[in-house]
Coordinates of C-alpha atoms in Angstrom, one line a residue:
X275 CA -6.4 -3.2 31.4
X276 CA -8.8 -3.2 28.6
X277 CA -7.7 0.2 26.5
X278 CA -10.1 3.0 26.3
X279 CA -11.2 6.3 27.3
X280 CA -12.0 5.8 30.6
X281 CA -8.7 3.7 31.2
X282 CA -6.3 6.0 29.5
X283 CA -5.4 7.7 32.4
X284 CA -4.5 4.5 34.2
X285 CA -1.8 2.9 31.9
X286 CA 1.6 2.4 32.8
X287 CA 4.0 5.2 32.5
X288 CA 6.3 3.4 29.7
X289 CA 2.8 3.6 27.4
X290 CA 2.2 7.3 26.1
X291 CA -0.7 8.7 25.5
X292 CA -2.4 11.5 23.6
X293 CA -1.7 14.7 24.3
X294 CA -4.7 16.3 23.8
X295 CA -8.7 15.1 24.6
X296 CA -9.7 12.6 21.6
X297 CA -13.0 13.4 22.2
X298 CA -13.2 16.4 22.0
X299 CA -11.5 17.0 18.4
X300 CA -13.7 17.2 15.4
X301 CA -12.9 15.1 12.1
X302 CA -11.4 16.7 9.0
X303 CA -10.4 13.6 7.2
X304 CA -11.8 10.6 5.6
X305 CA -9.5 7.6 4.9
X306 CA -10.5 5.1 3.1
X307 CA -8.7 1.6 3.8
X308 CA -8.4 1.6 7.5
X309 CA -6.0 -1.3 7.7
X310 CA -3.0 -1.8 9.7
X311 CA -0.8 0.0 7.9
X312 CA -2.9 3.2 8.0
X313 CA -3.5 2.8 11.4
X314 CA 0.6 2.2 11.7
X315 CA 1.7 5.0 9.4
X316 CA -0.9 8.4 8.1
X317 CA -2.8 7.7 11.4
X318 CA 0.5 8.3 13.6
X319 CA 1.7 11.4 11.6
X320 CA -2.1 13.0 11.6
X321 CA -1.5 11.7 16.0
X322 CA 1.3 13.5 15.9
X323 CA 0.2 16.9 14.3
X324 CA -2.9 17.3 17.1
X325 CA -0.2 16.2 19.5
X326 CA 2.0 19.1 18.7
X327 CA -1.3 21.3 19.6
X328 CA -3.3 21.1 15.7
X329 CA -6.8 20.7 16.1
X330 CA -10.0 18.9 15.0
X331 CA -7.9 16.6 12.4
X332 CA -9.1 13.2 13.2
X333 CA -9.9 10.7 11.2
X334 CA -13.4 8.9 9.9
X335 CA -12.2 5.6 9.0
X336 CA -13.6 3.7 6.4
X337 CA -13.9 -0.3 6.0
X338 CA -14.7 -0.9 2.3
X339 CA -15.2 -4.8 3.0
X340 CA -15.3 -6.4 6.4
X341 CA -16.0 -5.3 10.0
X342 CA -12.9 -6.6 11.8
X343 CA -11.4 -3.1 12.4
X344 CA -15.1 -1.8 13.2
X345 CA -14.8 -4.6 15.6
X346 CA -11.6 -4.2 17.3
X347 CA -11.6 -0.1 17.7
X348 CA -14.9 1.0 18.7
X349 CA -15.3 -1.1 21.6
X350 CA -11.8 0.7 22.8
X351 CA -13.4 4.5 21.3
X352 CA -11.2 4.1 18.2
X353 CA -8.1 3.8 20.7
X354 CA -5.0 1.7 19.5
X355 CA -1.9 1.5 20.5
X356 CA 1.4 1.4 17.9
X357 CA 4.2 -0.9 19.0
X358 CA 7.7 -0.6 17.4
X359 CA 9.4 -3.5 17.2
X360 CA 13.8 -3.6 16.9
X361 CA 16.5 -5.0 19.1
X362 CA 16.0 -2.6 21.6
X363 CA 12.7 -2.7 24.3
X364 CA 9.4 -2.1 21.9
X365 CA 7.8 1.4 22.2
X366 CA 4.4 1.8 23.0
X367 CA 2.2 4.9 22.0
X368 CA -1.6 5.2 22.0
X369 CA -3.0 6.8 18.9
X370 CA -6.3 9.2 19.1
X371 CA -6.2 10.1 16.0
X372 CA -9.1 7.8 14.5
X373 CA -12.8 9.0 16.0
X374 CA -14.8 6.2 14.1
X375 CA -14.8 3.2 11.7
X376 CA -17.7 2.5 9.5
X377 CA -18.3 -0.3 7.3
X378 CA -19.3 0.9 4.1
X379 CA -21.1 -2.2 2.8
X380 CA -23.3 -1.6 5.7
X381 CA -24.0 2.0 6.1
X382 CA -23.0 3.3 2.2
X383 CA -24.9 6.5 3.1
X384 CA -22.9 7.4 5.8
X385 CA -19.8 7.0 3.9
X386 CA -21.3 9.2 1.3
X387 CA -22.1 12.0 4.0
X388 CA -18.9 11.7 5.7
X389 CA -17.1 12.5 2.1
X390 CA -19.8 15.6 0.9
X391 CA -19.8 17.0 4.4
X392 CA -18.0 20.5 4.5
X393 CA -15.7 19.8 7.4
X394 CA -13.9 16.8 5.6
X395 CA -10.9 18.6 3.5
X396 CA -8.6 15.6 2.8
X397 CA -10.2 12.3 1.8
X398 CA -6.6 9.1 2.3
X399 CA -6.4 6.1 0.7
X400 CA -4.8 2.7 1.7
X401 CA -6.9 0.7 -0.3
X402 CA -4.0 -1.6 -2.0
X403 CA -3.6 -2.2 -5.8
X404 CA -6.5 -4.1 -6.4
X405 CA -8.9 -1.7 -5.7
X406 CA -8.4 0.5 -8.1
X407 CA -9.9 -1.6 -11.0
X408 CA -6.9 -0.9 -13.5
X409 CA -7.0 -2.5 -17.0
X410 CA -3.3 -4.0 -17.9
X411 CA -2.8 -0.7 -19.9
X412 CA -3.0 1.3 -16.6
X413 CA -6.8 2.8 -17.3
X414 CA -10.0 2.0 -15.4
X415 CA -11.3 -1.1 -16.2
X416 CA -14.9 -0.1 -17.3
X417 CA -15.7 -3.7 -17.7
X418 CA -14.8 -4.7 -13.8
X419 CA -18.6 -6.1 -12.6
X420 CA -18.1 -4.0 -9.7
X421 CA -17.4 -0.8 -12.2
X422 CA -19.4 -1.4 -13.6
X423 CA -22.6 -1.8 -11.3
X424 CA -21.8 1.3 -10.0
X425 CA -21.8 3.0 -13.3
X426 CA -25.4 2.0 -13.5
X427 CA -25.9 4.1 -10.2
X428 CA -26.6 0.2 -8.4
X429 CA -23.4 1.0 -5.9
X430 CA -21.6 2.5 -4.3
X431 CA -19.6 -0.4 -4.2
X432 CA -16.0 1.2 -5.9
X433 CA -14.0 3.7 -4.3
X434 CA -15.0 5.5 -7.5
X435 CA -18.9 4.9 -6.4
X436 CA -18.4 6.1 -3.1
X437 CA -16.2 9.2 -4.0
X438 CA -19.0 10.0 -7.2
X439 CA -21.6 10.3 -4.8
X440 CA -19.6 12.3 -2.6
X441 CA -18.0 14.9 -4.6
X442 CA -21.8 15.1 -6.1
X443 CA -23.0 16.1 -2.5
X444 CA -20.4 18.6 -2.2
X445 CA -21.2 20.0 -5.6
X446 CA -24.6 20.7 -4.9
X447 CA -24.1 22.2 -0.9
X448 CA -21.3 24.1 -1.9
X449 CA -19.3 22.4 0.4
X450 CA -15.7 23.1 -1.7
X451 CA -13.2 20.7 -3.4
X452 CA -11.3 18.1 -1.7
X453 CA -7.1 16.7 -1.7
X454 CA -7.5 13.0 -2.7
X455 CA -4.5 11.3 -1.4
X456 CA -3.6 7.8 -2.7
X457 CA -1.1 6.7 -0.1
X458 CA -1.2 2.9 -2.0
X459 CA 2.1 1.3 -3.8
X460 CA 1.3 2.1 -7.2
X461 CA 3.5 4.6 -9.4
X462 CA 2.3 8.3 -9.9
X463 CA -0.8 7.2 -7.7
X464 CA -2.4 10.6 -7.5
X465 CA -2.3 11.0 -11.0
X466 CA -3.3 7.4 -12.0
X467 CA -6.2 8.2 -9.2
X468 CA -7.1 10.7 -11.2
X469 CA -7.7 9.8 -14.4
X470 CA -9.1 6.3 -13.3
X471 CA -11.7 8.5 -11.3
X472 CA -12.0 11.2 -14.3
X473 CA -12.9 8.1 -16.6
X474 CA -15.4 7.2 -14.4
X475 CA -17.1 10.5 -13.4
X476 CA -17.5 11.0 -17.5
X477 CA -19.8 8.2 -17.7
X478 CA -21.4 8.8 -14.2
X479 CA -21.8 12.4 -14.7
X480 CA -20.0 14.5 -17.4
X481 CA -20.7 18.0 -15.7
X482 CA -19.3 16.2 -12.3
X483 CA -16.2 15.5 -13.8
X484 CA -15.9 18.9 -14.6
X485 CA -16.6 20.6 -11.4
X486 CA -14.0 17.7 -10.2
X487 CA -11.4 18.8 -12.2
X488 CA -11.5 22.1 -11.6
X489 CA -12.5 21.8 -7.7
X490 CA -10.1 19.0 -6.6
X491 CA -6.6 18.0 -6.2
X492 CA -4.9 14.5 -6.5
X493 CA -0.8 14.7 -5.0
X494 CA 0.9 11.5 -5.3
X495 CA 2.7 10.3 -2.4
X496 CA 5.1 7.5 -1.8
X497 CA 5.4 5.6 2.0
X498 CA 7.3 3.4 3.5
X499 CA 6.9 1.4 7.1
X500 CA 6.8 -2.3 7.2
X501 CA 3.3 -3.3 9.9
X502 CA 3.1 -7.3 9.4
X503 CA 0.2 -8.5 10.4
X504 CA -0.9 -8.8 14.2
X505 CA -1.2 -12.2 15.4
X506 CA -2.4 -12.8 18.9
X507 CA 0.9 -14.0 20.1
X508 CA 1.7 -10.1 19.7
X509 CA -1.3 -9.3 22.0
X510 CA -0.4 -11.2 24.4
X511 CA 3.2 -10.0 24.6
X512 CA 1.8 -6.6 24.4
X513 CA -0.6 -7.3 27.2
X514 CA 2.5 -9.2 29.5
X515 CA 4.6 -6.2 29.0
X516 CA 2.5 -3.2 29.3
X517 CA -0.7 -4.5 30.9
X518 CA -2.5 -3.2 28.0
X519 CA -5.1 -5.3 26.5
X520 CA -5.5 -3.6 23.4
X521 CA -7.6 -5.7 19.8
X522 CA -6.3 -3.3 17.6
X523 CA -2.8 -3.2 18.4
X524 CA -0.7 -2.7 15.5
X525 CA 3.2 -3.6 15.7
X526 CA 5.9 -1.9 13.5
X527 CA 9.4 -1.2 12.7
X528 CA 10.9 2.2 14.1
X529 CA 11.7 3.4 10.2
X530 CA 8.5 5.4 8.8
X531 CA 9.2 7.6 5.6
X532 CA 6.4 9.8 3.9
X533 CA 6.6 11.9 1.0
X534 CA 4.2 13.6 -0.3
X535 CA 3.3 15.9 -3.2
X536 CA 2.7 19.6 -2.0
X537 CA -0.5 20.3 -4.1
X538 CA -3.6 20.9 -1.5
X539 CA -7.3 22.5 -2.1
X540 CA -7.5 23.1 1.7
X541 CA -6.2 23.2 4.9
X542 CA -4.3 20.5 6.1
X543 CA -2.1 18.6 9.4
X544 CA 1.2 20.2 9.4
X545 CA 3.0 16.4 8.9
X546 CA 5.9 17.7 7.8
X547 CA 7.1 18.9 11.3
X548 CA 6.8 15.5 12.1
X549 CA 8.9 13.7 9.9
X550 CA 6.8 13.7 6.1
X551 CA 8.3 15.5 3.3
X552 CA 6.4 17.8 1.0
X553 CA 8.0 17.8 -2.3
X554 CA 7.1 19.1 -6.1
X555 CA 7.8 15.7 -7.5
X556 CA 7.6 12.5 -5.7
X557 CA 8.6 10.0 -8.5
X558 CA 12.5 9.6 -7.6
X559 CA 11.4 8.4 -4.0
X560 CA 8.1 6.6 -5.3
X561 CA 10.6 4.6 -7.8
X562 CA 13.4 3.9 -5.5
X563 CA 10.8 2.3 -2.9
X564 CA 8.6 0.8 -5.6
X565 CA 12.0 -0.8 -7.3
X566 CA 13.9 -1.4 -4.7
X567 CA 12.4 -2.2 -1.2
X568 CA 8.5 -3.5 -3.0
X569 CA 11.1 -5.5 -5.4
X570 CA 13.4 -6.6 -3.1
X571 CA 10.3 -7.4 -0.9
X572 CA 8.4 -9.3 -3.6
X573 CA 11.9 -11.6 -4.4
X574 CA 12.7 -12.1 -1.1
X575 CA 8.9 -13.6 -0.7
X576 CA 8.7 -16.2 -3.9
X577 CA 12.3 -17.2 -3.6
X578 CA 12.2 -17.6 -0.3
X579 CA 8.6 -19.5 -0.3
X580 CA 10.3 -21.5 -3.0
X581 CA 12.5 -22.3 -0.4
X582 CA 10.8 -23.1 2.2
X583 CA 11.2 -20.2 4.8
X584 CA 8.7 -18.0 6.1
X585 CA 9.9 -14.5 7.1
X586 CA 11.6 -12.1 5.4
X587 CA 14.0 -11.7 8.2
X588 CA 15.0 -15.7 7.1
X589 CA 15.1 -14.9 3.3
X590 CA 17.5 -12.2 3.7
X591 CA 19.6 -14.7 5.8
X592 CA 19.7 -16.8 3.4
X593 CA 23.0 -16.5 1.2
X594 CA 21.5 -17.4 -1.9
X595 CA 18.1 -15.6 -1.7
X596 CA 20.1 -12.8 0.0
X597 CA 22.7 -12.1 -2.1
X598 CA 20.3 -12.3 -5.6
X599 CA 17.8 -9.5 -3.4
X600 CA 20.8 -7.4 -2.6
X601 CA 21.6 -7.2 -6.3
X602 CA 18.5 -6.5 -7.3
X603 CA 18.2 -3.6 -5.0
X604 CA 21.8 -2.3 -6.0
X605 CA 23.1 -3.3 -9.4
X606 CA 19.6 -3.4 -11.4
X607 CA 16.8 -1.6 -9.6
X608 CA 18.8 1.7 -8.6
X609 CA 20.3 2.0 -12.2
X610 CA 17.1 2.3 -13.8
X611 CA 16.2 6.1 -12.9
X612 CA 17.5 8.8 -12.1
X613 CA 17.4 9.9 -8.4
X614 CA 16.9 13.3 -6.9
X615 CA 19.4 15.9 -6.1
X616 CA 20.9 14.6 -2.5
X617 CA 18.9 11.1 -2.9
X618 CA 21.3 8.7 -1.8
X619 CA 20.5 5.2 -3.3
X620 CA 23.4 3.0 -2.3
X621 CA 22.4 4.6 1.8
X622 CA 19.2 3.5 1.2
X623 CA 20.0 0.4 0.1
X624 CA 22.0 0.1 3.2
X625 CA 18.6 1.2 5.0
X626 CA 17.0 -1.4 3.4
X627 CA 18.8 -4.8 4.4
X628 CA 19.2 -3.5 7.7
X629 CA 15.3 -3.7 8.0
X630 CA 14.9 -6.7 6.0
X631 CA 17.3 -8.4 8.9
X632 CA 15.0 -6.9 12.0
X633 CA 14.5 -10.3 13.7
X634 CA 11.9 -8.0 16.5
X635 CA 9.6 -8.0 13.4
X636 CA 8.5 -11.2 12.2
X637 CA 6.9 -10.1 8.5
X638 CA 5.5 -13.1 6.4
X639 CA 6.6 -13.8 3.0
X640 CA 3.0 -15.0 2.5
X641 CA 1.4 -11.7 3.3
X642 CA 3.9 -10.0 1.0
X643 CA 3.6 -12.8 -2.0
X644 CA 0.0 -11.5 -2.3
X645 CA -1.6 -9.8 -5.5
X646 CA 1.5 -10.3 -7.3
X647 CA 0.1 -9.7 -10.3
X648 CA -1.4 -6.3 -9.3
X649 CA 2.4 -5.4 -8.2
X650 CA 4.9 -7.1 -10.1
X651 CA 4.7 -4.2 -13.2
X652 CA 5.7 -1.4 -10.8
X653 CA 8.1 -3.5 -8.7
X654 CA 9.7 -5.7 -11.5
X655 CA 8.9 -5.0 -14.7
X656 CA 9.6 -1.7 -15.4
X657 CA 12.9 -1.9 -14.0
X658 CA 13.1 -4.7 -16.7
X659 CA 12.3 -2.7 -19.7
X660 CA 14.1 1.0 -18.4
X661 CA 16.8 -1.6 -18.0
X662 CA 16.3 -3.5 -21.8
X663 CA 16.4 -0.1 -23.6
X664 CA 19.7 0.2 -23.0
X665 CA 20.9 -3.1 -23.6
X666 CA 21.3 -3.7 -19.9
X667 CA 19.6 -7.3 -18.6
X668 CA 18.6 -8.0 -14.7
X669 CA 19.4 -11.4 -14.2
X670 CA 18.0 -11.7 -10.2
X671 CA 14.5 -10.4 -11.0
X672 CA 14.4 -12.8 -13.6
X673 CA 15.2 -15.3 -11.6
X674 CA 12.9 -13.6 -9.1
X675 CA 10.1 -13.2 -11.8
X676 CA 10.3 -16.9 -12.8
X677 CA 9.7 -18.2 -9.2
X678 CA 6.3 -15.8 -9.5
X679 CA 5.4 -17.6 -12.8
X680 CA 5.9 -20.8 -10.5
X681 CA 4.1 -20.4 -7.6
X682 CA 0.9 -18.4 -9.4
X683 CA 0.9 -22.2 -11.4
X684 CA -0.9 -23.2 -7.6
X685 CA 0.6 -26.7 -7.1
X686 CA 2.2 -25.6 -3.9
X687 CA -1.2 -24.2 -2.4
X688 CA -3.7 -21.8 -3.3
X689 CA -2.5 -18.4 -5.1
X690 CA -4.3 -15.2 -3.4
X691 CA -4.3 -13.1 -6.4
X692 CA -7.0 -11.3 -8.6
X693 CA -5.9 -12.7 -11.8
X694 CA -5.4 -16.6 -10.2
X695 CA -8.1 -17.9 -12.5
X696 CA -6.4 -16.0 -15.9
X697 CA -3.3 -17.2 -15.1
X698 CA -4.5 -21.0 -14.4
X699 CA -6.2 -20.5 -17.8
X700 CA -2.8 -19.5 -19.2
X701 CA -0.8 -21.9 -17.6
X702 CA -2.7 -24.7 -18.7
X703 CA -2.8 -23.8 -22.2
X704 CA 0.9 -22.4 -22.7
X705 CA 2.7 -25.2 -20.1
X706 CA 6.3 -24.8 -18.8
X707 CA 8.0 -24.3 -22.1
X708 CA 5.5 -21.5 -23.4
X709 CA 4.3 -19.9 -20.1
X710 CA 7.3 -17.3 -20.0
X711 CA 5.8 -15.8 -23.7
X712 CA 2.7 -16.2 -22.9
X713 CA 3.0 -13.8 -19.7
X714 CA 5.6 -11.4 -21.1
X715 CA 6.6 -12.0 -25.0
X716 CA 4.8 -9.4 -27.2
X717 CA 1.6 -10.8 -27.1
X718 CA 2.0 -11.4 -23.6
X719 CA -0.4 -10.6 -20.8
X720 CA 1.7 -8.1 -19.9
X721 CA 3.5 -6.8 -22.9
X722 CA 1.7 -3.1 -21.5
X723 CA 4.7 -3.5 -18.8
X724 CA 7.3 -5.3 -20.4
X725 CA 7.8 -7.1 -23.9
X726 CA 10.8 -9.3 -22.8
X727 CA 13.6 -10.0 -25.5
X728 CA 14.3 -13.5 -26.7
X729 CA 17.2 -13.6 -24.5
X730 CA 15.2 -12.2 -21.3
X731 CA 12.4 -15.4 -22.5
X732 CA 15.6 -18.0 -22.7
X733 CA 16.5 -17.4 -19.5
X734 CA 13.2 -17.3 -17.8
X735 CA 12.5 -20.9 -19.6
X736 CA 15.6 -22.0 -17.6
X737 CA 14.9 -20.8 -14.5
X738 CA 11.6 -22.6 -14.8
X739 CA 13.0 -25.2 -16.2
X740 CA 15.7 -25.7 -13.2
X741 CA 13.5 -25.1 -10.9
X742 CA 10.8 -27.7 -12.0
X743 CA 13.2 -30.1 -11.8
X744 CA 14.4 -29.5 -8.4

């Protein structure tokens, strides 16, 4: 049964359904990023909310690049359906929350109108690291072509084009501020959102930035759910088992975890009675997920590539991979900051391997291995140096961080990854005994993060080294 409004009614019992008329809710948010794991996580909280009786909260979704999701949901009326994924028989639930997906490459001015209009309060974010534009020192890179050419009022093209023009709208119809959430795996990303987007609006339009300022809000949040990518084996299962034929069908691990900053202009979904936490500071969870589970994640996917495996449910398996991601999560990357009253790291750790080892949920090492340079600083690197300044070393995500240096080299296949030509360049010039200083002595690419000791450069030469040779 192909899913959509006119066949909701007519799915099997053990699928549930929206509680309330899609159709006839209103938007109030604009997300931009409308990926799987939006669709899999803010989408089933913001589900949830007009479930529980909240009203005219759904979501204008935005495709910054390509029309796949376009493609898949409005053929089905923006209907999906979320399947969790353990031991146990999956659980099916059809989402409502999502009214309409444009592609902004193909329709910029509706984007634009979508953001000024007065009836959009919170504006979401999934738009990965990349995105963002941000110079190794953590700033906006002004010199991005892409910044750049929307700068020069030739975009929008940015999320920073497409949220100038859009604040600018509201500006001038009165329409009030907005709550920019970044709901992306970056540290402080409501504040780095921020100032990236301050930068910009001071070249774009000084008195904008101002009203900005003053008229908006930027909480940083920090989530967690793992949502692999779909394949059509999935599909079909999904379609054997429920009778649901369903294109943008998103599978997922029971586990979904959403903090969030409690800072709003306006109105917004009561998520917390359905499972979110609003908090006045999100950094202890934002590190222990960013350190532990996105580092553990990010070892698990070279070593284990390095290895030969494929899923992270194999890596984990693995004794040696295993035990060196275990340690990373509980002897280096918990001891590097201090967690909130009641924030129980060694549980969550715990948490952790037990959802690494969900064999239901087949996550690809490749998916996770990509953009490392855009993710390593926040998931490696600063553990490294909170961990150097007090004479403390962290001898698995070196190890961890050598197999990166490795496979960003390309001769096992091509290297998805922003900076893949840069660190080609690099590896050409510095070679396997001067690579290691090259990337992280102090005048490293990214000494910013981490200016590694002579002893922390010795023993990334010999895991390279080792390595090589094997």
């Amino acid at each position: 049964m192909k899913l959509n409004h006119s066949t909701l009614d007519h799915l099997p019992s053990l699928v549930r359904r929206p509680d309330y008329v899609p159709s006839q809710q209103a938007c109030g948010i604009v997300h931009l990023g409308v990926g799987a794991f939006h669709r899999a996580h803010q989408a089933v909280y913001t589900d949830a909310a007009m479930n529980a009786g909240e009203r005219n909260w759904r979501i204008l979704g935005v495709s910054l690049r390509t029309r796949s999701v376009h493609d898949q949901l409005i053929p089905q009326d923006g209907l999906y359906s979320v399947s969790t994924k353990s031991e146990a028989a999956p659980e099916v639930r059809v989402i409502g929350a999502i009214a309409n997906v444009l592609v902004a490459p193909e329709n910029p001015a509706a984007v634009v109108a979508a953001l000024a209009s007065a009836a959009t309060r919170v504006v979401t974010l999934t738009v990965t690291e990349k995105a963002y534009h941000q110079s190794t020192g953590g700033g906006l890179d002004m010199n991005a072509p892409a910044v750049a050419a929307d700068l020069s009022h030739r975009g929008p093209t940015t999320i920073y084009g497409y949220l100038a023009a859009g604040l600018r709208g509201r500006w001038r119809e009165s329409a009030g501020g907005l709550t920019l959430l970044s709901c992306d795996n970056m540290a402080n990303n409501g504040k780095s959102l921020a100032r990236s987007l301050n930068d910009f609006l001071e070249l774009y339009d000084p008195a904008l930035a101002d009203w900005t300022r003053h008229n908006c809000s930027f909480p940083s949040s920090m989530v967690d759910r793992i949502v692999p990518a779909t394949t059509d084996a999935d599909r079909r299962a999904l379609s054997e088992t429920s009778g649901v034929e369903d294109s943008g069908a998103v599978f997922t691990e029971p586990f979904s975890q959403w903090i969030i900053e409690d800072s709003f202009v306006e109105s917004r979904p009561g998520w917390e009675q359905h499972g979110a936490q609003l908090v006045n500071d999100v950094a202890p969870y934002e590190t222990a997920k960013l350190r532990m589970l996105n580092g553990a994640h990010s070892a698990l996917a070279y070593l284990g590539l390095a290895r030969g495996l494929s899923l992270v449910s194999e890596a984990i398996a693995d004794p040696q991979v295993g035990r060196l991601a275990s340690r990373l999560m509980r002897e280096e990357a918990a001891t590097s900051f201090n967690p909130a009253p009641g924030q129980d790291l060694r549980h969550y750790a715990d948490e952790l391997e037990a959802r690494f080892s969900n064999p239901a949920l087949p996550h690809r090492l490749i998916q996770i291995a990509m953009d490392g340079s855009q993710k390593i600083p926040q998931r490696w690197l600063d553990t490294l140096s909170a961990r150097q300044e007090t004479g403390r070393d962290c001898p698995a995500i070196l190890q961890a961080l050598a197999s990166w240096i490795l496979y960003v080299r390309g001769t096992s296949g091509e290297v998805d990854d922003p900076m893949r030509d840069q660190l080609a360049r690099t590896w050409q010039s510095a070679g396997h005994t001067g690579i290691a200083s090259a990337l992280f002595g102090e005048s490293g690419l990214f000494r910013e993060h981490w200016s590694a000791s002579e002893t922390a450069i010795e023993h990334l030469n010999t895991h390279i080294r080792e390595s090589a040779e094997t």
